[in-house]
Amino acid sequence: MQLSPLQSRLVASVIASFLILVVYLFLSSPHFALAAELNAIPLDHDATIDADRWTLEHALDDESESGDTLELRGDTYEPDFGLFDRSILGRAPPGVTSVVNNVPNNQNIAPGSVVTFVFQMDSISGRGAGEADDTLELRKRSNGSPGEDAGTEEGTEGEGYSADDVELVRRSTTATRTLWISANTCIQPDRGTGTQTTLAPPQLTLYVSKSTEFTSPGPLGDPRKQDWFIFNEGAVMYNTTLTGDVFFSVGAPNVSNAFLTKTYNVDVAASVDQSYHSFDDTSAPNLAWVDSDANATLMITGDLTDSSNEPVSTPPYTMFGYTQGDLSVVGIRNSYCGLKLYAQIGGTRSLLPTNTITTGITRRGSKNVTKQEFYFKGLNSSTTYLGILARDMGSGSNAKRDGVAGGGGLIFRQTEFDTKPGESVPVALGDLP
Amino acid sequence: MTNTTVVGPCTVIFNLTFCDQTAYAVPGNVTNFPDAVSLGTFYDDFARDMYANFNKSMQQIPCETPNIAKYSLVRGCDDCRQAYKDWVCSVAIPRCEDFSATESFLQKRNINAEFANKTFVDQNIRDTFGQMKAYNSSRVPAIDAVVQPGPYKEVLPCDDLCYNLVQSCPASLEFGCPTLGNPGYNTSYGQRQTAGDANVTCNYPGSAHTLSASSLNAVPWAAMAGLVGTVMLLLL
């Protein structure tokens, strides 16, 4: 049949398009997304495809009356009540420990393994936590986890919200929050006594995921999706901008058989106020070595307050010490809980008597301002020692540190001091002090 | 079989009542004064007695008077009392170092006595210096008699403590200080350390072994002049 010019142009266009499609299919062999484990799924335009949801719904097909009222979030039950703080009720994914602002979490780590933690952004939202001057607003809850969809449909769905549909969320402030992640090694592998090895126990490593989807940072994780930091003498401090849930983990390396024990114990905390555990190994500590004799030494801190009128009720600092060359403290010199255990002077595992250090408050000095002084006794003569000043953060008793910003302590750079020489004199057995 | 322990002639004392700024190692003896508190009390009582004598003299000085009757317009009686207290606490409570210390600014004291292990100072030293009072006894004889520390070396008080005393107190009390290069200075007073030196070269209230800050290398002036001259010659 004879085609008009317009029709012939149309036919030519259609044939050309068809040819292009054929060429495309032959050359590129496109693979469409294959969900092999699913049963035949009827496409539902209203719901997002959630594999777990459909499996469960399929299983519950007989019991459920209508799929709309079942709010399924996965095969673990996640409680979600509109007016309650998520941190009270929420549960992290299995195998991952949830950490809450300023509350430390203590874990053992076997060599070659990893423990994973998550700091959930919701744990600092909600009434009561965080700043009091944030305003709250009512938002319609969307399908899926709360807070995911910044709903703007207020009022568009009509009147009469039920309690399940709306929730109270914090109006997002313009200021960005910083999340500090810190950890201290409390127990590290033991060299044992009389061993020849001078190896220091290997340090732990902190892995922080860079996105909320990558939930298992670790030594086998994709290096593009995580940052990793080796602990510095038993401690690590890290901060990042808080934009979503942050997954992080602490990994222990393999430990050689030269060590008697191989297990690590780590204290981990996350905070939006300040780093929970901190150390400062660069700036000079606020400590001066006053003088020493053959068996004792005296150290004094700088001013604790600015004026002489402020009283200081409890001494804020504590000190640990060790002989230069002593190996028991190597590897945890920046860790407060590690020093409390291993330090030759002041640590609980030490063989020295525990009353070696006495401390007190004094006003000595030109400005009549309070300072803290430390008196070490029972030292060896002609010996170089290293003293580590540490600050207990937070008020109250030494036992409770939960919930206090910076409660993990602050360790300063070590200070060297020497004892004077002396003469060796016999001591009759009855005269031993 | 007896155990041995190491003792030195020095003991650290602190938290004294009268000389409240004093906190350093002083001549001591673990047999006569087993703990630092009793030794500190001994020194503190002695310094307080010396100060009480001075205070009696100060009662003769008019303090609360109009300007025309004051002994000085820039210093008052309280300045004099404070200066004397700093001086007497540093002189009556000497700062001690072990006899084996080798720094040049230390002064040997009590060299004829025996050490704690019943040995004596080298005979040559005792022959050379043993007759001089500055070497064979402490500045305060009571220390040798009561404390019996044995031979030790003293970190001498800073000379500005004496100068401050002369400057602050009325001339009628007739205080005087030896000056550098004149007799009596080397065995009585020391000089303050230069900035950046971590050693405590002379004793003063509140001294401590502070961490030495990194000091700039002082370029010798001769080298600087030579360098500038060379540069100028090249430019011209």
XYZ file of C-alpha atoms in Angstrom:
669
model
C 0.000 0.000 0.000
C 1.076 3.430 -0.616
C 1.986 5.451 2.486
C 1.639 9.129 2.724
C 4.832 11.088 3.483
C 3.802 11.558 7.100
C 3.025 7.898 7.559
C 6.251 6.848 5.964
C 8.190 9.051 8.374
C 6.368 7.461 11.265
C 7.147 3.971 10.029
C 10.781 4.851 9.591
C 10.982 6.165 13.129
C 9.326 3.095 14.606
C 11.559 0.721 12.670
C 14.647 2.640 13.765
C 13.585 2.569 17.379
C 12.907 -1.134 17.130
C 16.318 -1.759 15.634
C 18.016 0.188 18.367
C 16.197 -1.808 20.982
C 17.297 -5.033 19.344
C 20.907 -3.882 19.227
C 20.735 -2.866 22.876
C 19.351 -6.180 23.993
C 21.927 -8.121 22.028
C 25.000 -6.147 22.999
C 24.466 -5.142 26.606
C 22.623 -8.198 27.924
C 21.171 -6.311 30.841
C 20.616 -8.149 34.099
C 17.620 -6.996 35.998
C 17.580 -7.226 39.809
C 17.003 -10.790 40.871
C 15.415 -11.550 44.205
C 15.961 -15.290 44.097
C 14.777 -16.136 47.621
C 11.382 -14.673 47.359
C 8.250 -16.355 46.363
C 6.208 -14.843 43.607
C 5.496 -11.349 44.870
C 2.483 -9.434 43.715
C 3.675 -5.906 43.096
C 2.077 -3.557 45.604
C 2.679 0.015 44.631
C 1.980 1.403 48.089
C 4.478 -0.558 50.179
C 8.272 -0.626 50.050
C 9.715 -4.017 49.270
C 10.925 -5.520 52.516
C 12.019 -9.137 52.275
C 11.516 -9.928 55.960
C 8.155 -8.276 56.011
C 6.829 -10.306 53.166
C 8.082 -13.565 54.549
C 6.409 -12.936 57.859
C 3.255 -11.702 56.298
C 3.165 -14.744 54.107
C 3.472 -16.905 57.168
C 0.796 -14.985 59.000
C -1.509 -14.948 56.013
C -3.949 -17.218 57.689
C -4.161 -15.247 60.917
C -4.155 -11.670 59.746
C -7.351 -10.053 58.756
C -5.968 -7.154 56.844
C -2.366 -6.357 56.067
C -2.762 -2.640 56.646
C -2.962 -2.583 60.402
C 0.021 -4.883 60.968
C 3.059 -2.720 61.312
C 5.853 -5.186 60.675
C 9.407 -4.100 61.110
C 11.371 -7.281 60.733
C 11.479 -10.614 62.453
C 12.451 -9.160 65.824
C 9.886 -7.299 67.766
C 10.743 -3.625 68.069
C 8.602 -1.764 70.550
C 7.614 1.639 69.399
C 5.382 3.767 71.544
C 4.882 7.304 70.403
C 5.465 9.207 73.586
C 8.376 7.237 75.060
C 12.077 7.780 74.558
C 13.528 5.373 72.067
C 16.583 4.710 74.195
C 14.473 3.047 76.877
C 12.874 0.603 74.556
C 14.938 0.302 71.473
C 16.968 -2.711 70.737
C 19.958 -2.736 68.486
C 20.407 -5.362 65.815
C 21.452 -8.751 67.187
C 25.143 -9.069 68.001
C 25.581 -5.336 68.334
C 25.654 -3.593 71.695
C 23.928 -0.270 71.965
C 25.809 2.462 73.786
C 24.077 5.388 75.379
C 25.406 8.879 75.912
C 28.079 8.974 78.643
C 27.508 5.432 79.861
C 30.566 3.177 79.472
C 30.267 -0.358 78.211
C 32.786 -2.973 79.257
C 33.513 -6.005 77.097
C 36.014 -8.816 76.887
C 37.555 -9.382 73.490
C 39.192 -12.636 72.511
C 42.230 -12.298 70.271
C 41.370 -12.111 66.613
C 37.772 -11.137 67.267
C 35.668 -8.018 67.125
C 32.917 -6.568 69.284
C 30.531 -4.174 67.603
C 28.668 -1.273 69.109
C 26.137 1.199 67.829
C 25.277 4.658 68.990
C 21.719 5.257 67.941
C 20.839 8.785 67.085
C 17.404 8.301 68.615
C 18.950 7.705 72.003
C 19.629 11.375 72.367
C 16.306 12.531 70.937
C 13.057 12.508 72.761
C 11.794 14.293 75.785
C 14.238 14.567 78.648
C 17.472 13.898 76.834
C 19.529 16.555 75.209
C 18.957 20.249 75.300
C 15.862 21.476 77.036
C 15.321 24.339 74.685
C 14.753 22.215 71.596
C 11.175 22.525 70.480
C 9.020 19.506 69.819
C 6.521 19.098 67.075
C 3.909 16.596 66.090
C 4.660 14.582 63.022
C 2.743 11.891 61.273
C 4.492 8.602 61.521
C 5.414 7.074 58.205
C 5.865 3.353 57.507
C 9.266 2.200 58.593
C 11.402 3.305 61.544
C 10.545 6.606 63.140
C 12.310 9.679 62.066
C 13.281 8.255 58.713
C 10.788 10.178 56.656
C 10.715 13.846 57.448
C 7.017 13.939 57.092
C 5.445 17.010 55.702
C 2.000 15.668 55.452
C 0.667 17.260 58.569
C -2.936 17.918 58.055
C -3.065 16.541 54.541
C -4.374 13.144 55.566
C -7.442 14.531 57.168
C -8.639 14.807 60.727
C -8.544 12.319 63.547
C -5.056 10.955 63.966
C -4.871 7.909 66.163
C -2.099 7.596 68.688
C -0.227 5.228 66.392
C -0.078 7.686 63.576
C 1.609 10.626 65.213
C 4.666 10.944 67.361
C 6.481 13.693 69.147
C 9.866 14.344 67.612
C 12.426 16.993 68.240
C 12.356 19.744 65.708
C 15.611 19.385 63.914
C 17.937 22.140 64.989
C 20.318 23.768 62.649
C 23.362 23.116 64.875
C 25.209 19.900 64.078
C 26.194 17.652 66.930
C 29.533 16.028 67.414
C 29.817 12.459 68.583
C 32.886 11.460 70.537
C 33.840 7.804 70.680
C 36.516 6.801 73.157
C 37.840 3.607 74.640
C 40.349 2.418 77.214
C 42.055 -0.938 77.343
C 41.540 -2.206 80.871
C 43.174 -5.619 80.590
C 45.792 -6.617 78.077
C 47.691 -9.888 77.565
C 50.125 -10.740 80.356
C 53.760 -11.306 79.691
C 54.115 -13.340 82.847
C 57.014 -13.132 85.246
C 60.531 -14.086 84.329
C 59.826 -14.130 80.641
C 62.475 -13.117 78.151
C 60.197 -11.301 75.814
C 60.262 -7.536 75.727
C 57.446 -7.342 73.225
C 54.660 -5.038 74.181
C 51.197 -6.567 73.871
C 49.649 -5.494 70.567
C 47.183 -2.643 70.696
C 43.493 -2.891 69.967
C 41.987 -1.160 66.945
C 38.863 0.951 66.652
C 36.837 0.682 63.453
C 34.143 3.257 62.750
C 31.651 2.808 59.965
C 31.164 5.772 57.705
C 27.531 5.142 56.929
C 24.475 3.860 58.689
C 24.035 1.036 56.210
C 27.405 -0.558 56.868
C 26.764 -2.156 60.240
C 29.785 -4.367 60.716
C 33.029 -2.431 60.622
C 36.026 -4.541 61.382
C 39.297 -5.900 60.062
C 37.479 -7.673 57.223
C 35.293 -4.706 56.363
C 35.558 -2.707 53.204
C 38.192 -0.051 53.901
C 36.260 2.487 51.888
C 33.308 2.244 54.232
C 35.119 2.570 57.538
C 37.852 4.460 59.350
C 40.214 2.630 61.621
C 42.466 3.803 64.464
C 45.001 1.845 66.427
C 44.898 2.502 70.161
C 47.710 4.677 71.489
C 49.051 3.095 74.697
C 45.656 1.631 75.497
C 43.384 4.515 74.610
C 41.697 6.016 71.600
C 39.671 9.166 71.051
C 37.676 9.859 67.919
C 35.016 12.348 66.967
C 32.710 12.797 64.048
C 29.637 14.745 63.124
C 26.496 12.989 64.226
C 24.179 12.487 61.266
C 22.734 9.064 61.904
C 23.314 5.865 63.807
C 27.037 5.244 64.126
C 28.294 1.674 64.118
C 31.769 1.091 65.479
C 33.687 -1.858 66.727
C 36.826 -2.701 68.615
C 38.985 -5.483 67.292
C 41.713 -7.449 69.014
C 44.646 -8.706 66.987
C 46.053 -12.201 67.194
C 48.347 -12.606 70.182
C 51.535 -14.628 70.040
C 52.104 -17.568 72.346
C 54.791 -15.633 74.199
C 52.028 -14.131 76.299
C 50.473 -16.069 79.134
C 46.985 -14.668 78.733
C 45.497 -13.448 75.516
C 42.191 -11.860 76.337
C 41.608 -8.131 76.275
C 39.049 -6.154 78.201
C 37.959 -2.780 76.877
C 35.840 0.046 78.227
C 33.980 1.844 75.440
C 31.829 4.942 75.571
C 30.214 7.407 73.232
C 29.180 10.912 74.107
C 27.780 14.030 72.551
C 29.162 16.254 75.317
C 32.880 15.536 75.340
C 35.184 12.578 75.024
C 34.360 10.185 77.868
C 37.907 8.856 78.176
C 40.645 11.302 77.263
C 44.390 11.550 77.311
C 46.825 14.308 76.488
C 50.295 13.110 75.696
C 51.548 16.271 74.033
C 51.179 19.264 76.323
C 53.101 19.550 79.572
C 51.142 18.270 82.548
C 50.088 20.579 85.327
C 52.616 19.009 87.663
C 56.028 19.943 89.056
C 58.547 17.747 90.781
C 59.493 19.564 93.973
C 62.300 17.475 95.458
C 63.197 13.994 96.530
C 65.453 12.198 98.940
C 66.798 8.668 98.805
C 63.418 7.031 99.453
C 60.702 9.586 98.850
C 59.637 12.335 96.526
C 57.259 15.269 96.558
C 55.254 16.501 93.579
C 52.884 19.428 93.360
C 50.291 20.420 90.799
C 49.599 23.882 89.497
C 46.796 26.058 90.761
C 43.508 24.229 91.042
C 41.401 27.381 91.178
C 41.811 30.922 90.005
C 41.359 32.705 93.278
C 42.224 31.950 96.836
C 38.616 32.116 97.945
C 37.344 29.069 96.123
C 37.411 26.000 98.310
C 38.392 22.639 96.882
C 36.694 19.865 98.790
C 37.994 16.745 97.098
C 41.412 16.449 95.456
C 40.702 16.191 91.752
C 43.894 14.441 90.666
C 45.380 11.073 91.291
C 48.797 9.753 90.368
C 50.367 6.544 89.200
C 54.044 5.820 88.932
C 56.502 3.258 87.716
C 60.229 2.685 87.548
C 61.817 3.613 84.277
C 62.205 0.381 82.380
C 59.359 -1.419 84.113
C 57.403 -3.308 81.495
C 54.127 -3.986 83.246
C 52.679 -0.621 82.344
C 53.844 -0.488 78.733
C 50.867 -0.548 76.412
C 48.282 1.029 78.708
C 49.942 4.263 79.766
C 47.094 6.354 78.381
C 44.311 4.225 79.837
C 42.850 5.146 83.204
C 41.437 1.728 83.992
C 44.617 0.105 82.741
C 46.817 2.214 85.017
C 44.563 1.493 87.963
C 45.359 -2.166 87.476
C 48.907 -2.383 86.185
C 50.804 0.670 87.479
C 53.737 -0.283 89.668
C 52.863 2.509 92.092
C 49.133 2.936 92.563
C 47.923 -0.079 90.609
C 46.038 -2.901 92.259
C 48.173 -5.640 90.718
C 51.370 -4.127 92.017
C 53.448 -6.007 94.552
C 54.402 -2.817 96.335
C 52.499 -1.779 99.436
C 49.452 0.286 98.679
C 50.217 3.231 100.926
C 53.050 4.452 98.746
C 51.315 7.639 97.637
C 49.688 10.130 99.964
C 48.026 13.215 98.610
C 46.585 16.378 100.034
C 45.605 19.942 99.340
C 47.979 22.761 100.134
C 48.139 26.499 99.674
C 51.884 26.674 99.351
C 53.070 29.065 96.695
C 53.071 32.719 95.949
C 49.386 33.286 95.300
C 47.873 31.423 98.244
C 45.792 29.393 95.802
C 45.094 25.728 96.429
C 47.220 23.090 94.792
C 47.378 19.368 95.227
C 50.543 17.642 96.328
C 51.653 14.013 96.187
C 54.187 12.374 98.497
C 55.648 9.080 97.302
C 57.533 7.050 99.881
C 59.194 3.670 99.968
C 61.010 4.302 96.696
C 64.372 2.902 95.688
C 67.390 5.189 95.802
C 69.260 6.390 92.723
C 66.329 5.417 90.524
C 64.501 7.278 87.799
C 60.741 7.058 88.049
C 57.930 8.252 85.851
C 54.800 9.702 87.340
C 51.504 9.920 85.489
C 48.974 12.488 86.596
C 45.338 11.581 86.050
C 42.187 13.531 86.588
C 38.990 12.017 87.849
C 36.185 13.729 86.037
C 32.764 14.212 87.439
C 31.713 14.835 90.980
C 30.603 12.397 93.576
C 32.081 9.121 94.672
C 34.783 7.362 92.755
C 32.571 4.383 92.073
C 29.859 5.886 89.974
C 30.842 7.418 86.695
C 27.827 6.583 84.594
C 26.038 9.440 83.073
C 28.796 11.934 83.811
C 30.412 13.619 80.842
C 34.097 12.799 80.781
C 33.704 10.242 83.573
C 36.322 7.960 82.105
C 39.132 10.180 83.302
C 41.858 12.258 81.714
C 45.469 11.066 81.599
C 48.334 13.514 81.229
C 51.817 13.155 79.855
C 54.239 11.492 82.239
C 56.747 13.369 84.388
C 60.194 12.059 85.196
C 61.785 12.298 88.633
C 64.838 10.810 90.324
C 65.598 9.737 93.828
C 68.854 10.717 95.447
C 71.626 8.236 96.087
C 72.294 6.892 99.531
C 74.455 4.491 101.466
C 73.636 0.922 102.106
C 73.385 0.232 105.800
C 72.526 -2.959 107.596
C 69.198 -3.098 109.302
C 68.877 -5.423 112.263
C 65.825 -7.609 111.814
C 64.122 -6.169 114.850
C 64.364 -2.658 113.456
C 62.449 -3.146 110.236
C 59.866 -0.383 109.959
C 71.989 -12.232 108.430
C 70.715 -8.709 108.404
C 68.830 -6.993 105.646
C 70.249 -3.835 104.181
C 68.430 -0.687 103.356
C 69.623 2.407 101.585
C 69.523 5.649 103.505
C 70.743 9.051 102.539
C 71.583 12.117 104.558
C 68.546 13.969 103.197
C 64.857 13.745 104.033
C 62.038 15.576 102.288
C 59.935 17.704 104.622
C 56.862 19.745 103.828
C 53.696 21.134 105.424
C 55.527 23.024 108.129
C 53.540 25.388 110.285
C 55.777 28.426 110.451
C 57.935 28.035 107.341
C 54.930 27.114 105.258
C 56.694 27.647 101.927
C 59.447 25.192 102.782
C 59.201 21.898 100.917
C 62.464 20.235 99.962
C 65.051 17.734 101.124
C 66.858 18.751 104.308
C 69.625 17.090 106.327
C 68.082 14.224 108.199
C 68.789 10.977 109.961
C 66.392 8.058 109.831
C 67.589 6.775 113.184
C 67.162 9.974 115.154
C 64.125 11.186 113.181
C 62.392 8.178 111.628
C 59.699 10.129 109.840
C 59.541 13.386 107.995
C 56.992 14.933 110.320
C 59.182 14.865 113.410
C 62.172 16.192 111.464
C 60.037 18.962 110.014
C 58.864 19.944 113.459
C 62.457 20.188 114.680
C 63.446 22.583 111.885
C 60.237 24.545 112.104
C 60.612 25.135 115.825
C 64.183 26.300 115.356
C 63.258 28.757 112.607
C 60.367 30.050 114.672
C 62.701 30.693 117.603
C 65.074 32.673 115.397
C 62.198 34.684 114.044
C 60.896 35.386 117.547
C 64.225 36.957 118.454
C 64.060 39.124 115.373
C 60.515 40.095 116.166
C 61.597 41.374 119.537
C 64.026 43.688 117.771
C 61.302 44.796 115.427
C 59.282 46.024 118.378
C 61.819 48.832 118.669
C 61.173 50.028 115.130
C 58.469 52.618 114.594
C 56.108 51.206 112.011
C 52.755 52.927 112.241
C 54.009 56.467 111.942
C 53.544 59.338 109.525
C 55.738 59.330 106.464
C 58.336 61.633 107.913
C 59.157 59.120 110.654
C 59.178 55.890 108.621
C 62.499 54.250 107.995
C 61.706 53.925 104.296
C 59.049 55.188 101.967
C 59.168 52.161 99.699
C 59.252 49.381 102.260
C 57.313 48.877 105.431
C 57.667 46.767 108.541
C 55.605 43.972 107.031
C 57.959 43.810 104.057
C 60.839 43.494 106.489
C 59.147 40.742 108.454
C 58.326 38.803 105.304
C 61.844 39.199 103.964
C 63.300 38.005 107.232
C 60.973 35.029 107.339
C 61.961 33.985 103.804
C 65.615 34.400 104.698
C 65.552 32.575 108.000
C 63.551 29.663 106.606
C 66.084 29.187 103.819
C 69.131 29.586 106.043
C 68.017 27.713 109.149
C 66.552 24.874 107.075
C 69.276 24.120 104.543
C 68.527 22.293 101.333
C 70.411 19.035 101.186
C 71.969 16.993 98.407
C 73.804 13.719 98.774
C 77.569 14.037 99.185
C 78.153 12.226 95.901
C 76.457 14.975 93.886
C 78.910 16.755 91.643
C 77.357 20.099 90.717
C 79.705 23.021 91.196
C 77.262 25.250 93.039
C 76.929 22.865 95.994
C 78.695 23.502 99.270
C 80.180 20.642 101.262
C 79.087 20.602 104.879
C 79.964 18.551 107.926
C 82.778 16.719 106.141
C 84.537 15.417 109.235
C 81.563 13.390 110.396
C 81.047 9.783 109.357
C 78.530 8.535 106.858
C 75.659 6.295 107.822
C 77.644 3.233 106.783
C 80.505 4.225 109.082
C 82.860 5.384 106.330
C 84.406 8.822 106.003
C 84.900 11.446 103.365
C 88.032 11.106 101.260
C 91.096 12.009 103.319
C 92.406 14.540 100.788
C 89.289 16.595 101.001
C 89.304 16.473 104.751
C 92.924 17.572 104.844
C 92.262 20.502 102.536
C 89.017 21.769 103.909
C 88.585 20.092 107.254
C 89.740 23.140 109.219
C 87.345 25.602 107.648
C 84.110 26.224 109.453
C 82.182 26.487 106.219
C 83.092 22.875 105.448
C 83.320 21.064 108.719
C 79.960 22.141 110.109
C 76.474 23.076 109.014
C 75.479 26.689 108.998
C 73.369 25.911 112.028
C 75.430 23.893 114.559
C 72.312 22.430 116.112
C 71.807 20.370 112.966
C 75.101 18.579 113.431
C 74.500 18.037 117.116
C 70.865 16.912 117.141
C 70.098 15.577 113.685
C 73.574 14.175 112.927
C 73.102 13.797 109.199
C 76.691 12.992 108.336
C 78.447 14.717 105.443
C 76.177 16.308 102.878
C 76.196 19.055 100.302
C 74.029 22.107 100.632
C 72.163 23.996 97.951
C 72.958 27.493 99.173
C 70.229 30.085 99.655
C 69.762 32.548 96.838
C 71.628 35.808 97.283
C 68.578 37.878 96.509
C 67.031 36.642 99.749
C 69.791 38.460 101.624
C 69.636 41.534 99.411
C 65.894 41.723 99.869
C 66.427 41.588 103.605
C 68.846 44.498 103.540
C 66.565 46.473 101.265
C 63.412 45.885 103.262
C 64.603 46.281 106.801
C 65.676 49.397 108.626
C 69.338 50.178 108.635
C 69.293 50.258 112.408
C 69.090 46.462 112.419
C 72.440 46.492 110.586
C 71.838 43.625 108.194
C 74.571 43.130 105.639
C 75.232 40.684 102.806
C 78.385 39.398 101.174
C 78.549 40.294 97.514
C 79.761 38.299 94.545
C 83.531 38.136 94.415
C 84.021 39.174 98.016
C 84.877 36.959 100.951
C 82.165 34.848 102.385
C 79.935 34.861 99.328
C 80.872 31.508 97.842
C 80.220 29.549 100.985
C 77.083 31.395 102.020
C 74.909 32.195 99.022
C 74.190 30.930 95.569
C 72.891 32.511 92.404
C 69.600 31.943 90.640
C 69.626 29.741 87.606
C 69.407 31.229 84.159
C 66.101 30.818 82.372
C 65.663 27.384 80.896
C 68.012 25.659 83.318
C 66.226 22.842 85.070
C 68.729 22.633 87.922
C 67.904 24.252 91.214
C 71.116 26.245 91.650
C 70.097 28.065 94.797
C 67.390 27.576 97.341
C 64.406 29.882 97.771
C 60.891 29.404 99.121
C 58.718 27.620 96.607
C 61.518 26.236 94.456
C 60.895 23.073 92.478
C 62.500 21.052 89.746
C 60.286 22.483 87.072
C 60.354 20.966 83.619
C 62.783 22.992 81.563
C 61.003 24.704 78.718
C 62.720 24.434 75.409
C 64.986 27.459 75.378
C 66.088 29.220 72.268
C 69.697 28.635 71.517
C 71.520 31.809 72.514
C 73.599 32.718 69.546
C 76.922 34.062 70.726
C 77.200 37.743 70.013
C 80.604 37.400 68.400
C 79.277 34.965 65.868
C 76.342 37.253 65.131
C 78.589 40.240 64.624
C 80.818 38.227 62.329
C 77.863 37.047 60.307
C 76.385 40.520 59.934
C 79.748 41.899 58.957
C 80.236 39.230 56.315
C 76.797 39.873 54.861
C 77.439 43.590 54.705
C 80.775 43.053 53.005
C 79.125 40.869 50.420
C 76.405 43.368 49.775
C 78.672 46.369 49.448
